[in-house]
mmCIF file of C-alpha atoms in Angstrom:
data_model
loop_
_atom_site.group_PDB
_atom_site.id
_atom_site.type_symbol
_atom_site.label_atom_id
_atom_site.label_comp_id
_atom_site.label_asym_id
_atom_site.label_seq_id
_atom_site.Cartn_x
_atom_site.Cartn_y
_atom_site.Cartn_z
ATOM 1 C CA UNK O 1 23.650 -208.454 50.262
ATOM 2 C CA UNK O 2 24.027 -204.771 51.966
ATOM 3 C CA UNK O 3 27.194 -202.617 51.579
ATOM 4 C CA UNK O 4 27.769 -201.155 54.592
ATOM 5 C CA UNK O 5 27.444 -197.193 55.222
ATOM 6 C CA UNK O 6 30.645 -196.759 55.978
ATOM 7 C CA UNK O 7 32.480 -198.404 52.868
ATOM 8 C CA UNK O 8 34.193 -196.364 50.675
ATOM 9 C CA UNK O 9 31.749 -197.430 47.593
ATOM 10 C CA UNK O 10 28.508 -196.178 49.319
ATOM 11 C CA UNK O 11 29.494 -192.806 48.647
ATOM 12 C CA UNK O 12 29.687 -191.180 45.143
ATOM 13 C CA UNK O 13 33.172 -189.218 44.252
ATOM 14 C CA UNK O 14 32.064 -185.404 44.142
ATOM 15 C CA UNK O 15 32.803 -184.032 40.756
ATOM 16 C CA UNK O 16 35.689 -181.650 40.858
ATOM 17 C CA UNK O 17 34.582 -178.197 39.871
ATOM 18 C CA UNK O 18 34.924 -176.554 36.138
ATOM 19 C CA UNK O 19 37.560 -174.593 36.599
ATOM 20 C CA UNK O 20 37.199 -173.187 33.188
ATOM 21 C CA UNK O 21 33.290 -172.335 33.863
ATOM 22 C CA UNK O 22 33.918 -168.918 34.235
ATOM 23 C CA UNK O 23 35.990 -168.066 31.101
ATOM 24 C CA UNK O 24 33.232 -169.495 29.218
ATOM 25 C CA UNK O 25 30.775 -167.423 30.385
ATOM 26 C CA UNK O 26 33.438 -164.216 29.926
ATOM 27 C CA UNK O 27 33.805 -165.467 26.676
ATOM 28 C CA UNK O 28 30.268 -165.592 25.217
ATOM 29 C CA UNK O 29 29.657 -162.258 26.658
ATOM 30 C CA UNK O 30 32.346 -160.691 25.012
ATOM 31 C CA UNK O 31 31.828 -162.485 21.823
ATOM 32 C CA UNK O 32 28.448 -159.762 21.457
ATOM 33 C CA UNK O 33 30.767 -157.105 21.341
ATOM 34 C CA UNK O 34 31.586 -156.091 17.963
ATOM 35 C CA UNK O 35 35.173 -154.323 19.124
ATOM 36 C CA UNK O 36 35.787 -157.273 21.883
ATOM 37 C CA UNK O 37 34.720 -160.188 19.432
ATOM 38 C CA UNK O 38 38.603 -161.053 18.842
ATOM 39 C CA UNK O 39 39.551 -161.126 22.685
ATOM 40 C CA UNK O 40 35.953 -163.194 22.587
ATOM 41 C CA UNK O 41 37.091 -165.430 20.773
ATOM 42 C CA UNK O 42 40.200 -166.176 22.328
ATOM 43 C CA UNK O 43 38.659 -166.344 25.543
ATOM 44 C CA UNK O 44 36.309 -168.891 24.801
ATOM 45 C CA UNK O 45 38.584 -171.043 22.773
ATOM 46 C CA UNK O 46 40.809 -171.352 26.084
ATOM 47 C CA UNK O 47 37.796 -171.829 28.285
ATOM 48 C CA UNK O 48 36.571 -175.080 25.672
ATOM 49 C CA UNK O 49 39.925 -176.500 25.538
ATOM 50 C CA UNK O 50 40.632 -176.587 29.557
ATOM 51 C CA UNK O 51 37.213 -177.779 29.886
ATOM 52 C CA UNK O 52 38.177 -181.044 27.467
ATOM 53 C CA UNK O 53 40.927 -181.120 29.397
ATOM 54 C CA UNK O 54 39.193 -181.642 32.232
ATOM 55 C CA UNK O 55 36.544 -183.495 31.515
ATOM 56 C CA UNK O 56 33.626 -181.338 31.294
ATOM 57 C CA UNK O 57 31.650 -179.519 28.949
ATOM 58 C CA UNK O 58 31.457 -175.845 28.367
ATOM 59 C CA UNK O 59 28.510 -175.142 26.351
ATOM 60 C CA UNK O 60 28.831 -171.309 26.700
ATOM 61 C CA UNK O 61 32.482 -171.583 25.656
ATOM 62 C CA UNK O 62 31.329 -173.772 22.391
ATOM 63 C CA UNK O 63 28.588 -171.119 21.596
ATOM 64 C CA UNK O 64 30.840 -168.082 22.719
ATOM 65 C CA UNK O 65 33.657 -169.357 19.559
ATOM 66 C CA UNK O 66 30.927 -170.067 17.424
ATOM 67 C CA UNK O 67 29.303 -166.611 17.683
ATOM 68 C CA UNK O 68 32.566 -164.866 17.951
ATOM 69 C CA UNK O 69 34.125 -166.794 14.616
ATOM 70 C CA UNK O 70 31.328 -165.638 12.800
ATOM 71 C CA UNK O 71 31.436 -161.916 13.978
ATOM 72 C CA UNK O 72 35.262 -161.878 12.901
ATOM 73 C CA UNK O 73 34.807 -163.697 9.771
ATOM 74 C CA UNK O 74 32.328 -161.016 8.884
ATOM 75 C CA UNK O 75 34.226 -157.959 10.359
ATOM 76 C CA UNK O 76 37.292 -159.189 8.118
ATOM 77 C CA UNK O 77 34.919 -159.182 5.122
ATOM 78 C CA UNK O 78 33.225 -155.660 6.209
ATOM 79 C CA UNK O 79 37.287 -154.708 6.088
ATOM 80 C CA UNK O 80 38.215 -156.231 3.191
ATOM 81 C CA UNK O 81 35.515 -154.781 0.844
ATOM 82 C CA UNK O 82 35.864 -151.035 2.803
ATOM 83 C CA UNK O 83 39.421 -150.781 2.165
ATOM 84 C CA UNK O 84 39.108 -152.013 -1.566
ATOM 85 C CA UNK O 85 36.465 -149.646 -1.993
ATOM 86 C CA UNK O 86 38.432 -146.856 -0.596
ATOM 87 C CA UNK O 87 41.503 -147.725 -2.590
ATOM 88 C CA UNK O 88 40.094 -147.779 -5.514
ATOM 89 C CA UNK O 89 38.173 -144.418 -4.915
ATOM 90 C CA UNK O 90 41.287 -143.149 -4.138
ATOM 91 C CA UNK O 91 43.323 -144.192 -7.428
ATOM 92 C CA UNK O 92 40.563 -142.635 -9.413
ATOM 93 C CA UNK O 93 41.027 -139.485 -7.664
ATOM 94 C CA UNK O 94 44.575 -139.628 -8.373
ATOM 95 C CA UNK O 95 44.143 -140.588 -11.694
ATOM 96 C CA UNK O 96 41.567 -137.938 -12.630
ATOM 97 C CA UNK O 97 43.084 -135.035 -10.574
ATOM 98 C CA UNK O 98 41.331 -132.454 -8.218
ATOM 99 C CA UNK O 99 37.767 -131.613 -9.080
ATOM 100 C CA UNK O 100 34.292 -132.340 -9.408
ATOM 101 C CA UNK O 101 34.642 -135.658 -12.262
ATOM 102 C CA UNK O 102 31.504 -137.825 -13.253
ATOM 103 C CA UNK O 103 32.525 -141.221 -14.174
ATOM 104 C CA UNK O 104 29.242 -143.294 -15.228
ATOM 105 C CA UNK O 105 26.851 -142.948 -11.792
ATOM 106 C CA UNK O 106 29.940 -142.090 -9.757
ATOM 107 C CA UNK O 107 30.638 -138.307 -9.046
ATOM 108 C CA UNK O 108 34.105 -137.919 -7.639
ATOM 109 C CA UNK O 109 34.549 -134.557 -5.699
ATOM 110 C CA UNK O 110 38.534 -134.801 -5.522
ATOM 111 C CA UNK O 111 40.683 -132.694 -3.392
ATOM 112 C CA UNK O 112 44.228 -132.126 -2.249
ATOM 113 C CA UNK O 113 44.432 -135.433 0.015
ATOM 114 C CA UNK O 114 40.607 -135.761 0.105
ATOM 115 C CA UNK O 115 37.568 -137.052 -1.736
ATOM 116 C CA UNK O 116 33.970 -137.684 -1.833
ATOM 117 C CA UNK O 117 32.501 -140.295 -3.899
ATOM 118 C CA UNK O 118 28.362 -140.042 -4.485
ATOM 119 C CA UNK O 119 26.863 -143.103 -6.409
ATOM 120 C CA UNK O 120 23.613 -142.693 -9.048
ATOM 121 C CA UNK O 121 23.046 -139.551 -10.203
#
């Protein structure tokens, strides 16, 4: 038994289009950047999720949060240990007052509303 050429099941349904396909490619490329990694991020998450939505899959959009997570998660730790490292530079300039102070390896050059910190000797 045929099925003739002009039934409606001879012909496949076209897929509908990604619309989301382009976001996901926006979004891995931006997720290189070290300043653009946050707008990355976000970018690629709302590319995956239409995607799903849709019923496709966005492989640049999975590896564009994946790379992009990881260069915030260790931007945020570059940021946290910086600023406690400058903190506590600065409360031992405080603490000592202005001048040249050696504090085990550490020399502190302190100034009015400056310092300089050189490690080992």
């Amino acid at each position: 038994m045929s099925i003739p050429a002009d039934s409606p099941l001879a012909t496949a349904p076209s897929p509908t289009p990604d619309a989301y396909r382009t976001f996901g490619i926006v979004g891995f490329v931006l997720s290189f950047f070290v300043i653009l990694n946050l707008a990355g991020l976000a970018i690629s998450i709302i590319a995956l999720v239409g995607s799903r939505r849709q019923g496709h899959r966005n492989g640049l959009a999975l590896a564009g949060v994946v790379i992009a997570g990881v260069g915030v998660a260790v931007a945020l730790v570059i940021v946290f240990v910086l600023g406690a490292t400058l903190v506590d530079a600065g409360q031992t300039c405080a603490r000592l007052g202005e001048g040249v102070h050696t504090a085990g390896p550490e020399t502190y050059t302190c100034g009015p509303g400056s310092f300089y910190v050189r490690y080992g000797g």
